PDB file of C-alpha atoms in Angstrom:
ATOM      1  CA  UNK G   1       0.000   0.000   0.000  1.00  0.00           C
ATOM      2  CA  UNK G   2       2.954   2.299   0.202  1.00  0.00           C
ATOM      3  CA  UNK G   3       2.980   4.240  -3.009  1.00  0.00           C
ATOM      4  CA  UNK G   4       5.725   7.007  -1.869  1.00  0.00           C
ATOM      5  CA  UNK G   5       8.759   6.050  -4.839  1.00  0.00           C
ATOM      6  CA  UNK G   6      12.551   7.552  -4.139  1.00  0.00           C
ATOM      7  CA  UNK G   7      12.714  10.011  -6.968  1.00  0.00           C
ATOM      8  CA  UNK G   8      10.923  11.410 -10.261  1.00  0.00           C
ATOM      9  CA  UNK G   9      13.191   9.274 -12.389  1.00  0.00           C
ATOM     10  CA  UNK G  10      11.723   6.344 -10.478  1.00  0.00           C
ATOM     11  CA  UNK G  11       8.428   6.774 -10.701  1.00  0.00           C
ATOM     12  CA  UNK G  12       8.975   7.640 -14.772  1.00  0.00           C
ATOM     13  CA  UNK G  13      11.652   4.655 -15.160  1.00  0.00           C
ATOM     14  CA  UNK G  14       8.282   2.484 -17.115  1.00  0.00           C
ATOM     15  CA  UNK G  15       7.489   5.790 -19.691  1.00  0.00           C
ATOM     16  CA  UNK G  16       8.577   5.044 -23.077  1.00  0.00           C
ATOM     17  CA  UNK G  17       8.630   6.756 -26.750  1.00  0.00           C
ATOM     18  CA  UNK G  18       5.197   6.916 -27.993  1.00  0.00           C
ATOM     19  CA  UNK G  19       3.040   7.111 -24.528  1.00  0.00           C
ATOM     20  CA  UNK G  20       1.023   9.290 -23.819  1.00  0.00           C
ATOM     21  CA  UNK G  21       0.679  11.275 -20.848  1.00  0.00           C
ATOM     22  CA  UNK G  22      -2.430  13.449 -19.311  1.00  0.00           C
ATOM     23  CA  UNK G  23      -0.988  16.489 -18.110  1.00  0.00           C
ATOM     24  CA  UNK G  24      -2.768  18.534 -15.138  1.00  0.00           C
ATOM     25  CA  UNK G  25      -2.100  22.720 -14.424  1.00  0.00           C
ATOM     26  CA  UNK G  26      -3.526  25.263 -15.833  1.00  0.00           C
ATOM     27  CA  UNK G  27      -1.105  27.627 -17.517  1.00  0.00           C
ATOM     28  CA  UNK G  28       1.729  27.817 -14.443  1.00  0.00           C
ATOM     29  CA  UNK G  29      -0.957  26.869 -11.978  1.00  0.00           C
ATOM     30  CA  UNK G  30      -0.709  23.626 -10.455  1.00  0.00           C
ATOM     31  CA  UNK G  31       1.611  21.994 -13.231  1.00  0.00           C
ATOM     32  CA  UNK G  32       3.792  18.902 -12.052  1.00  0.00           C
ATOM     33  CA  UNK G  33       6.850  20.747 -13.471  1.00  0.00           C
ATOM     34  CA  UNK G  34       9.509  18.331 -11.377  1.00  0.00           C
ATOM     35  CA  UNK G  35       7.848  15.126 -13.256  1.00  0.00           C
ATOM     36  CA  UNK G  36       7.865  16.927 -16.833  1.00  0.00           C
ATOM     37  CA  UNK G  37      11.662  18.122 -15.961  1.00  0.00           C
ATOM     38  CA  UNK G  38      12.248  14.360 -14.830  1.00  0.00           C
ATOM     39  CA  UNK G  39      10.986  13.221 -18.035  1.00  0.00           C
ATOM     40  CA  UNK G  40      12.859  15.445 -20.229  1.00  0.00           C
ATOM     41  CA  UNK G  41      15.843  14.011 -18.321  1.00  0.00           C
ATOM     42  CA  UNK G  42      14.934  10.626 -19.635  1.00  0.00           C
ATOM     43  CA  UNK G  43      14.885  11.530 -23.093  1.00  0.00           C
ATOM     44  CA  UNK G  44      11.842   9.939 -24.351  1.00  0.00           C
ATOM     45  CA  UNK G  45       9.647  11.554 -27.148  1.00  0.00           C
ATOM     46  CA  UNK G  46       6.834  10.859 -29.603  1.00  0.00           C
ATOM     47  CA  UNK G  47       4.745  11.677 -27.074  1.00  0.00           C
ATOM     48  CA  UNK G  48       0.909  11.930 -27.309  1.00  0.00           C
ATOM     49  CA  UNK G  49       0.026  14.727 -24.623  1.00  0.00           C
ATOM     50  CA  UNK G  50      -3.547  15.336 -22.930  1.00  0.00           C
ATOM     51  CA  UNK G  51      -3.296  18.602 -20.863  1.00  0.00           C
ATOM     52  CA  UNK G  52      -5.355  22.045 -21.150  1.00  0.00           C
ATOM     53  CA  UNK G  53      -2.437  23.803 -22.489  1.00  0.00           C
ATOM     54  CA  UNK G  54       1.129  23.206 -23.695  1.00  0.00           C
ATOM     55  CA  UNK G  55       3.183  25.258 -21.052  1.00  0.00           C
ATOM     56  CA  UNK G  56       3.734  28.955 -20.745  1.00  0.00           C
ATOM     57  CA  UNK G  57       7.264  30.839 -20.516  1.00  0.00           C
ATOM     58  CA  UNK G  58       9.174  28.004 -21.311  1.00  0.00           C
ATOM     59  CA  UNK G  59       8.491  26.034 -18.441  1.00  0.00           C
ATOM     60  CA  UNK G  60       6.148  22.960 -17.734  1.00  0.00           C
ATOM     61  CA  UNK G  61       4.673  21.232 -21.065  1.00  0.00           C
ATOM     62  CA  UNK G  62       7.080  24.105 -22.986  1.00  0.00           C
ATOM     63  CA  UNK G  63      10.399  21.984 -21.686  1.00  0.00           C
ATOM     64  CA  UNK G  64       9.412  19.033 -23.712  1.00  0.00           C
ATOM     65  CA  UNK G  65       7.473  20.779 -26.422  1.00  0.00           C
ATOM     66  CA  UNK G  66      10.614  23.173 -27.529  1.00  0.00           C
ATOM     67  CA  UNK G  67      13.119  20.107 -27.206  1.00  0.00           C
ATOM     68  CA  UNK G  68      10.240  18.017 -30.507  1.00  0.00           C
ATOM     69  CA  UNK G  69       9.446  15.285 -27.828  1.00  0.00           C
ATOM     70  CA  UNK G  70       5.932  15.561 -28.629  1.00  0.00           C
ATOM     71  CA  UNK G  71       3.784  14.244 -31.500  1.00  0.00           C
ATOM     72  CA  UNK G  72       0.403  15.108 -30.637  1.00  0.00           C
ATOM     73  CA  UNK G  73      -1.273  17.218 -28.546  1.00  0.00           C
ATOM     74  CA  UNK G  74      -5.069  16.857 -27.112  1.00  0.00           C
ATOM     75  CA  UNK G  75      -5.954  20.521 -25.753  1.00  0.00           C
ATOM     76  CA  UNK G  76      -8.083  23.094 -25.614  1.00  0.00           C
ATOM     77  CA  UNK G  77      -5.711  26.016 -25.473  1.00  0.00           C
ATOM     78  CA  UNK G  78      -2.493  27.238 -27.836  1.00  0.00           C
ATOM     79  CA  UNK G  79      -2.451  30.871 -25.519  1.00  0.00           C
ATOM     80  CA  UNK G  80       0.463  32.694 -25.780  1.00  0.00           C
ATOM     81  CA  UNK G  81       2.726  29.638 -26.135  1.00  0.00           C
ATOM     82  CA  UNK G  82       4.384  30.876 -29.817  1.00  0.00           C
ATOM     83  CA  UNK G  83       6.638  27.899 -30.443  1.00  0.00           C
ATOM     84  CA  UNK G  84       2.961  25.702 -30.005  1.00  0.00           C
ATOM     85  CA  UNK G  85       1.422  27.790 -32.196  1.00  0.00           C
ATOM     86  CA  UNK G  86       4.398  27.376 -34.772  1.00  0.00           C
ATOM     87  CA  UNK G  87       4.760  23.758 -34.370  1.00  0.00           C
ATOM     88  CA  UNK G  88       1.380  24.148 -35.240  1.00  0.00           C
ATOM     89  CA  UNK G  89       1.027  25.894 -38.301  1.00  0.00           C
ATOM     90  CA  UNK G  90       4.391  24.155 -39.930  1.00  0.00           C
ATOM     91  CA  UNK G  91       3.132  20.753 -39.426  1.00  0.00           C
ATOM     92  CA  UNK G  92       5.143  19.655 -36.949  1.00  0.00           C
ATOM     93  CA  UNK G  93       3.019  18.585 -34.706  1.00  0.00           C
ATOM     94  CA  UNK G  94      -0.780  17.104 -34.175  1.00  0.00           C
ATOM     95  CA  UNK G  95      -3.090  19.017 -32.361  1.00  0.00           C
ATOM     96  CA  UNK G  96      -6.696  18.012 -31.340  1.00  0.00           C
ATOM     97  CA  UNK G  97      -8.372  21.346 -29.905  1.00  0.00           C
ATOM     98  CA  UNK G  98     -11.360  20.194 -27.933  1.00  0.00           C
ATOM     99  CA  UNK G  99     -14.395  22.329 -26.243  1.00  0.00           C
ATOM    100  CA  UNK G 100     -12.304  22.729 -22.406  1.00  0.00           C
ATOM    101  CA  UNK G 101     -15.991  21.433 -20.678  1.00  0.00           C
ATOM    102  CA  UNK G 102     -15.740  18.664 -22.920  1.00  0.00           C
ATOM    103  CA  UNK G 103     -12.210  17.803 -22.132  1.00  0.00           C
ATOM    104  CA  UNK G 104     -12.823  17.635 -18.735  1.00  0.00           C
ATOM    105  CA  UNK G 105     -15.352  15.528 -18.602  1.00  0.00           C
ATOM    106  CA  UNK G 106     -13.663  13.098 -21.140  1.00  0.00           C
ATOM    107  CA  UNK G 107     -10.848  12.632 -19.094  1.00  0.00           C
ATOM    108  CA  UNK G 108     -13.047  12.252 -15.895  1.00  0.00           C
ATOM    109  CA  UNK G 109     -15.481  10.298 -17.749  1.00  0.00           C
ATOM    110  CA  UNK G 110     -12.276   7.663 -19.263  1.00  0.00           C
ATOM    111  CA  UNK G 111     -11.137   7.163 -15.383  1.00  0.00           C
ATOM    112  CA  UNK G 112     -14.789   6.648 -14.778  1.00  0.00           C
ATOM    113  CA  UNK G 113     -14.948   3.781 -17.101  1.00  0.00           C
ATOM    114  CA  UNK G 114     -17.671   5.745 -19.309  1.00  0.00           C
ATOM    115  CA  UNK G 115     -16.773   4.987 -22.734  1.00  0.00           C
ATOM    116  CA  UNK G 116     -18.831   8.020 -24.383  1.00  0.00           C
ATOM    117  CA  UNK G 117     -20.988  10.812 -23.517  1.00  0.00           C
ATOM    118  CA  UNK G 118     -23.565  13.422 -25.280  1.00  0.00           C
ATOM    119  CA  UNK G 119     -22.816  17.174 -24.976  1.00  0.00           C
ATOM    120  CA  UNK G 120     -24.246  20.195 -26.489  1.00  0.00           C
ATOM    121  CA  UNK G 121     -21.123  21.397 -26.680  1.00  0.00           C
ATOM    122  CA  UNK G 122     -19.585  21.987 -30.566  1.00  0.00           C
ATOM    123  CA  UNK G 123     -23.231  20.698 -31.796  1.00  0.00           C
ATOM    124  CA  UNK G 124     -23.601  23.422 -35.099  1.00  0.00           C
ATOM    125  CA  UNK G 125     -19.719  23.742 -35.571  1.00  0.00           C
ATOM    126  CA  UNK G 126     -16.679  21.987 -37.280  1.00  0.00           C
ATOM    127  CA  UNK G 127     -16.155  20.006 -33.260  1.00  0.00           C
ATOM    128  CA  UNK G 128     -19.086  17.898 -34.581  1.00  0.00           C
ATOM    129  CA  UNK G 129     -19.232  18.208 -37.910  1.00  0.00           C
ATOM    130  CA  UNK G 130     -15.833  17.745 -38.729  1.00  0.00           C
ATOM    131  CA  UNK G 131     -12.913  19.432 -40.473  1.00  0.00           C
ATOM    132  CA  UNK G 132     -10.728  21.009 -37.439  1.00  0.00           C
ATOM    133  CA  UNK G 133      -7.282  21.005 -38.493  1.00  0.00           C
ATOM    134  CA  UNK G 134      -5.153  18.245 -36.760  1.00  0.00           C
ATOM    135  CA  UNK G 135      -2.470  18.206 -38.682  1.00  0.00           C
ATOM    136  CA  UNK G 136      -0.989  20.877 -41.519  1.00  0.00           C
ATOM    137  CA  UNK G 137       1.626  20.472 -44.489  1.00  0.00           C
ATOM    138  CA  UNK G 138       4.572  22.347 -44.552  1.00  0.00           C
ATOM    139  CA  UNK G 139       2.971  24.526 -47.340  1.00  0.00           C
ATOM    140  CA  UNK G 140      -0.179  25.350 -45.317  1.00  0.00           C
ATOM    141  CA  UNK G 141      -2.811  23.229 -46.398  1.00  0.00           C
ATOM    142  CA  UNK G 142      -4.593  20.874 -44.114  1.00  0.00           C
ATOM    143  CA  UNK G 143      -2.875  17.258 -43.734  1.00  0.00           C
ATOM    144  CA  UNK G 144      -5.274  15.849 -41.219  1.00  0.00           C
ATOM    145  CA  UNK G 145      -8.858  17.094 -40.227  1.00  0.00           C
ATOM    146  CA  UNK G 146     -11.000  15.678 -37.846  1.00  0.00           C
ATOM    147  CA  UNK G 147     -14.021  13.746 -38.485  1.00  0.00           C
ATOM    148  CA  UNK G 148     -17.497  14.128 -37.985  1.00  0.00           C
ATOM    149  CA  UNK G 149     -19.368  12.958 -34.801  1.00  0.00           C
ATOM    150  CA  UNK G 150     -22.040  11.215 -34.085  1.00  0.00           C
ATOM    151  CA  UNK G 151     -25.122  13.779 -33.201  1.00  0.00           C
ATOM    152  CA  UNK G 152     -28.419  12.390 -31.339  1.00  0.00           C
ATOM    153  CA  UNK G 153     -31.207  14.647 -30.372  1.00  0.00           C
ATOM    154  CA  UNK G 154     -32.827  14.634 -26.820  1.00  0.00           C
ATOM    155  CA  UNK G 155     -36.006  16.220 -25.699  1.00  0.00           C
ATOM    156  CA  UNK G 156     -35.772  18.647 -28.812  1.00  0.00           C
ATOM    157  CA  UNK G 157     -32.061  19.547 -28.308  1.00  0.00           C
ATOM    158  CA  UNK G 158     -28.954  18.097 -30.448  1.00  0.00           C
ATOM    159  CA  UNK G 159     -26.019  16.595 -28.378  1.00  0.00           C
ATOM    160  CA  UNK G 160     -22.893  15.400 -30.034  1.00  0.00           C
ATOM    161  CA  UNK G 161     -20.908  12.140 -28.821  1.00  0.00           C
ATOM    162  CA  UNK G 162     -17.714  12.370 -27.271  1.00  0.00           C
ATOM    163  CA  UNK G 163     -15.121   9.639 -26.491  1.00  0.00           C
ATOM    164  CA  UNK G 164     -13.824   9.081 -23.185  1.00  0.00           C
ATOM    165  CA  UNK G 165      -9.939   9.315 -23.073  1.00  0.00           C
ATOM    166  CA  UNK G 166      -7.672   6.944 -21.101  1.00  0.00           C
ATOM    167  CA  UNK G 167      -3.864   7.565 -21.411  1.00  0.00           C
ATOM    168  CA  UNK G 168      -0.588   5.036 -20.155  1.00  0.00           C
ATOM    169  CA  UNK G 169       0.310   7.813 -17.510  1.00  0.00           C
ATOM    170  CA  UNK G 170      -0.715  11.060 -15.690  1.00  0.00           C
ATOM    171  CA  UNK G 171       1.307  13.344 -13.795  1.00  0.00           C
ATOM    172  CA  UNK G 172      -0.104  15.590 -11.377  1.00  0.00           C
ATOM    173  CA  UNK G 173       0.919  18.027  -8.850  1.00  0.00           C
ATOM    174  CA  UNK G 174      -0.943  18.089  -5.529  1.00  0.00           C
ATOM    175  CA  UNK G 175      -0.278  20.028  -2.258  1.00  0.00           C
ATOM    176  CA  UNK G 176      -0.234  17.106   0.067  1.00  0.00           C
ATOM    177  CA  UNK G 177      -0.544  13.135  -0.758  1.00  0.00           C
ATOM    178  CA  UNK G 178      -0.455  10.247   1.867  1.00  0.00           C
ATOM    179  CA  UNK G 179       1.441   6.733   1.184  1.00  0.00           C
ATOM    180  CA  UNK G 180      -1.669   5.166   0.241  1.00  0.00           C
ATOM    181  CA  UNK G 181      -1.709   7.937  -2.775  1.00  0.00           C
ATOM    182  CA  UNK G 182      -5.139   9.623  -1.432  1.00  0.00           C
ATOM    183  CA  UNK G 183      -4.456  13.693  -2.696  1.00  0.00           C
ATOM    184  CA  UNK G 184      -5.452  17.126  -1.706  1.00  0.00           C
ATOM    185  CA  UNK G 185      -4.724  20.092  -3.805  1.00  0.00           C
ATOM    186  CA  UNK G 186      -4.473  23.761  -3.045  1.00  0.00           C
ATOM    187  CA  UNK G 187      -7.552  26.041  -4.420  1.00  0.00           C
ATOM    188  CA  UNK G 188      -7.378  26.934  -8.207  1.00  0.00           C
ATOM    189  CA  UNK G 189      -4.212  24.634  -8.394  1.00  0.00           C
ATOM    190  CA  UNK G 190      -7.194  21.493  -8.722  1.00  0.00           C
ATOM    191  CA  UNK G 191      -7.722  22.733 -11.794  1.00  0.00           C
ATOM    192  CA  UNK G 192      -7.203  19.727 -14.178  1.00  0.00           C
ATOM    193  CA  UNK G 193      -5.540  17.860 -11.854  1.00  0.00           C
ATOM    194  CA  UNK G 194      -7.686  15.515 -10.385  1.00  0.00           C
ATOM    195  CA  UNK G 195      -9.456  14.867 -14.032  1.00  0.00           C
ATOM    196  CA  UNK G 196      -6.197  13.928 -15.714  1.00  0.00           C
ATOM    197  CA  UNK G 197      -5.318  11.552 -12.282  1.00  0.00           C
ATOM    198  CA  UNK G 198      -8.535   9.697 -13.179  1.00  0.00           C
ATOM    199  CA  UNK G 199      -7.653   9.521 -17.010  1.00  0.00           C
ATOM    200  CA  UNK G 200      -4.071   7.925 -16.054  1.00  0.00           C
ATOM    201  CA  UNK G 201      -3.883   3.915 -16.335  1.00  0.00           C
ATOM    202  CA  UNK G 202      -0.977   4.705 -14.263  1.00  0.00           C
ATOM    203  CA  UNK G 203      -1.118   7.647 -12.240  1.00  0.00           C
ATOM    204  CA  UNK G 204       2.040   9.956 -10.452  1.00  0.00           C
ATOM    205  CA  UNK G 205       1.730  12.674  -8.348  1.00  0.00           C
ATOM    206  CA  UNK G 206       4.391  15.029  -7.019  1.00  0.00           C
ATOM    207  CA  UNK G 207       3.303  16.466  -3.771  1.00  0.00           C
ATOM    208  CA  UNK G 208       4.023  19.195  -1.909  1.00  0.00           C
ATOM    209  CA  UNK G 209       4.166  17.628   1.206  1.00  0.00           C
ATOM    210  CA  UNK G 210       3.503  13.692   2.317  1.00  0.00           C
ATOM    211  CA  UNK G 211       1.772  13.256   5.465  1.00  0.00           C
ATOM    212  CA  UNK G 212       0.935  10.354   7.629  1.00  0.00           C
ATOM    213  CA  UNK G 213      -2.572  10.080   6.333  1.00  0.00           C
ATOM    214  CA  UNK G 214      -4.804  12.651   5.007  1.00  0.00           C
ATOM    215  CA  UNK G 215      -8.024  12.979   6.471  1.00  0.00           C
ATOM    216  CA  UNK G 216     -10.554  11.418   4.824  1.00  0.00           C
ATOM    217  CA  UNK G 217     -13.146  14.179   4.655  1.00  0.00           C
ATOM    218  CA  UNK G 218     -10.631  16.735   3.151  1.00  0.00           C
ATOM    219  CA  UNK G 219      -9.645  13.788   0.484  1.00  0.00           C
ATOM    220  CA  UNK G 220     -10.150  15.715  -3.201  1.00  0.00           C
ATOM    221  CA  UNK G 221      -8.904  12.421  -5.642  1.00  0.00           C
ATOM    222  CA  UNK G 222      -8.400   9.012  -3.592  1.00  0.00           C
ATOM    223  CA  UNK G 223      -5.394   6.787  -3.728  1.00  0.00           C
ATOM    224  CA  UNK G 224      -7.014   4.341  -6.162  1.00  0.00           C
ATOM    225  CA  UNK G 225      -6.656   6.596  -8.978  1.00  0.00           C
ATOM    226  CA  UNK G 226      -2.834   7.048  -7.851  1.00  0.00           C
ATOM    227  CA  UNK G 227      -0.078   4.910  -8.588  1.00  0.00           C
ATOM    228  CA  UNK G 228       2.795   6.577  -7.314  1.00  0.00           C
ATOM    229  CA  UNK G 229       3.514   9.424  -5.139  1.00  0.00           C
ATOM    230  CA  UNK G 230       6.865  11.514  -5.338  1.00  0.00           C
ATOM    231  CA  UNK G 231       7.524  14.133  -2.048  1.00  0.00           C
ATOM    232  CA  UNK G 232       9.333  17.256  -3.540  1.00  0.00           C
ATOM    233  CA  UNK G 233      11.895  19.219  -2.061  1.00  0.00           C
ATOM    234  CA  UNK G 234      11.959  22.371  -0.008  1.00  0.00           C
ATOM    235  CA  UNK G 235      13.488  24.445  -3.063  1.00  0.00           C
ATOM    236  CA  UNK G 236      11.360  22.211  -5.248  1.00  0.00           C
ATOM    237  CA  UNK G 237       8.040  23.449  -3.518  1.00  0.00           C
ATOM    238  CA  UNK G 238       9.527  27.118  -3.191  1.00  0.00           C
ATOM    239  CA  UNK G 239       9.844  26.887  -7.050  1.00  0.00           C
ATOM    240  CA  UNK G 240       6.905  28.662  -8.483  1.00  0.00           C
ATOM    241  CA  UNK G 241       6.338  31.324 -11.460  1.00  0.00           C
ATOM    242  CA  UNK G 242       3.632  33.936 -11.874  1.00  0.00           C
ATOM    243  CA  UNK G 243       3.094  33.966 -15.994  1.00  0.00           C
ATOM    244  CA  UNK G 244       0.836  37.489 -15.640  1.00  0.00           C
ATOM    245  CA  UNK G 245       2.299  40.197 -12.519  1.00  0.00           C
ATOM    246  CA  UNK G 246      -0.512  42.180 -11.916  1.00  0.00           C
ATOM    247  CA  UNK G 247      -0.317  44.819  -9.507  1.00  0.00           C
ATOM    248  CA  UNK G 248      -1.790  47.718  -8.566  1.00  0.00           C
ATOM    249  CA  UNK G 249      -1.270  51.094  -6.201  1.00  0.00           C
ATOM    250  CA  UNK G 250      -1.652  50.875  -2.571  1.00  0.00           C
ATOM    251  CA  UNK G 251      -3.614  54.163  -1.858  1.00  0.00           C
ATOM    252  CA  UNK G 252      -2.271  56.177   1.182  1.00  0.00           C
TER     253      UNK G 252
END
């Protein structure tokens, strides 16, 4: 039962070319940086990548993004993240842009083990009729569109069918685990988090700090969605980036 492992390269010694990996954070916000930086370290690539977005300011997702380890991307947001948006448009890379509602429930709805689901969400657009760009030449045109979905109406409305997704790993960052793997994260740092834990057929989780047990009331993802459990350092934890400074004057 004691899923605490000695080190990030540890708990990623099993990820190979080709996997693919659900992602949690939101922009800098609750992003298992250490386990992406581990991972670089390892040198694998061809990755297939579920996460929200692709990193920000050349850190998280951007770290393995800038250095071509990844193939594909499943996302719902290119942001500010330039090199993304190049990869992008000089078919480089695959990118699946999905609604982010429907993202999140596809990943909660894969470690659910709900195969598909109906959403309004896209019905009336190229998300369910097809013909989103996945994939683009060199030259600009389109290499690989998506296809069209399935669309069912209910009680007068149309709903379009979405595919769960399940991925070989997930890496999370939470603010305090327990050996048994149980999580609890801090505020808006849930974010995707707990949703791309559940997607994970294995799951790892860097946490902030490991305790003897967490209570089970203030539990936000249990242990049985978690595989392994890494406990960062002090300068590890202290290590955080603000991608937008906003400020303002303190009247007198």
């Amino acid at each position: 039962m004691n899923k605490v492992v000695a080190s990030a390269a540890d708990a990623l010694s099993d990820v190979d070319d080709g996997a693919t990996v659900a992602v949690g954070g939101f922009g800098l916000c609750g992003v298992p940086k250490v386990l992406i930086n581990a991972l670089y370290d390892k040198g694998v690539g061809s990755l297939g990548i579920v996460s929200n977005n692709c990193g920000a300011m050349d850190q998280g997702l951007a770290v393995l993004l800038s250095a071509g380890r990844i193939a594909r991307v499943t996302g719902s947001y290119i942001g500010q993240n330039k090199e993304f948006a190049r990869q992008y448009l000089a078919g480089e890379i695959e990118v699946e842009l999905i609604p982010q509602g429907t993202l999140a429930e596809r990943l909660r709805a894969g470690g659910t083990g709900i195969p598909a689901f109906y959403t309004p969400a896209g019905v009336g657009t190229l998300v369910a009729d097809g013909g989103l760009p996945w994939r683009y030449h060199p030259d600009g045109t389109v290499a690989i569109a998506s296809p069209p979905k399935e669309v069912r109406e209910f009680d007068g409305r149309s709903y379009v069918l979405e595919h769960s997704i399940r991925t070989d790993f997930a890496l999370v960052r939470a603010a305090r685990a327990d050996r048994f793997g149980n999580l609890v994260f801090e505020k808006s740092a849930r974010n995707f988090n707990p949703l791309a834990a559940m997607a994970g057929r294995v799951t790892i989780a860097e946490a902030e700090e490991l305790v003897d047990a967490v209570d089970p009331d203030e539990v936000h993802l249990p242990g049985i969605f978690v595989q392994r459990v890494v406990e960062l350092s002090q300068e590890q934890v202290a290590d955080k980036s603000v991608e937008f400074r906003t400020v303002r004057r303190v009247e007198s």
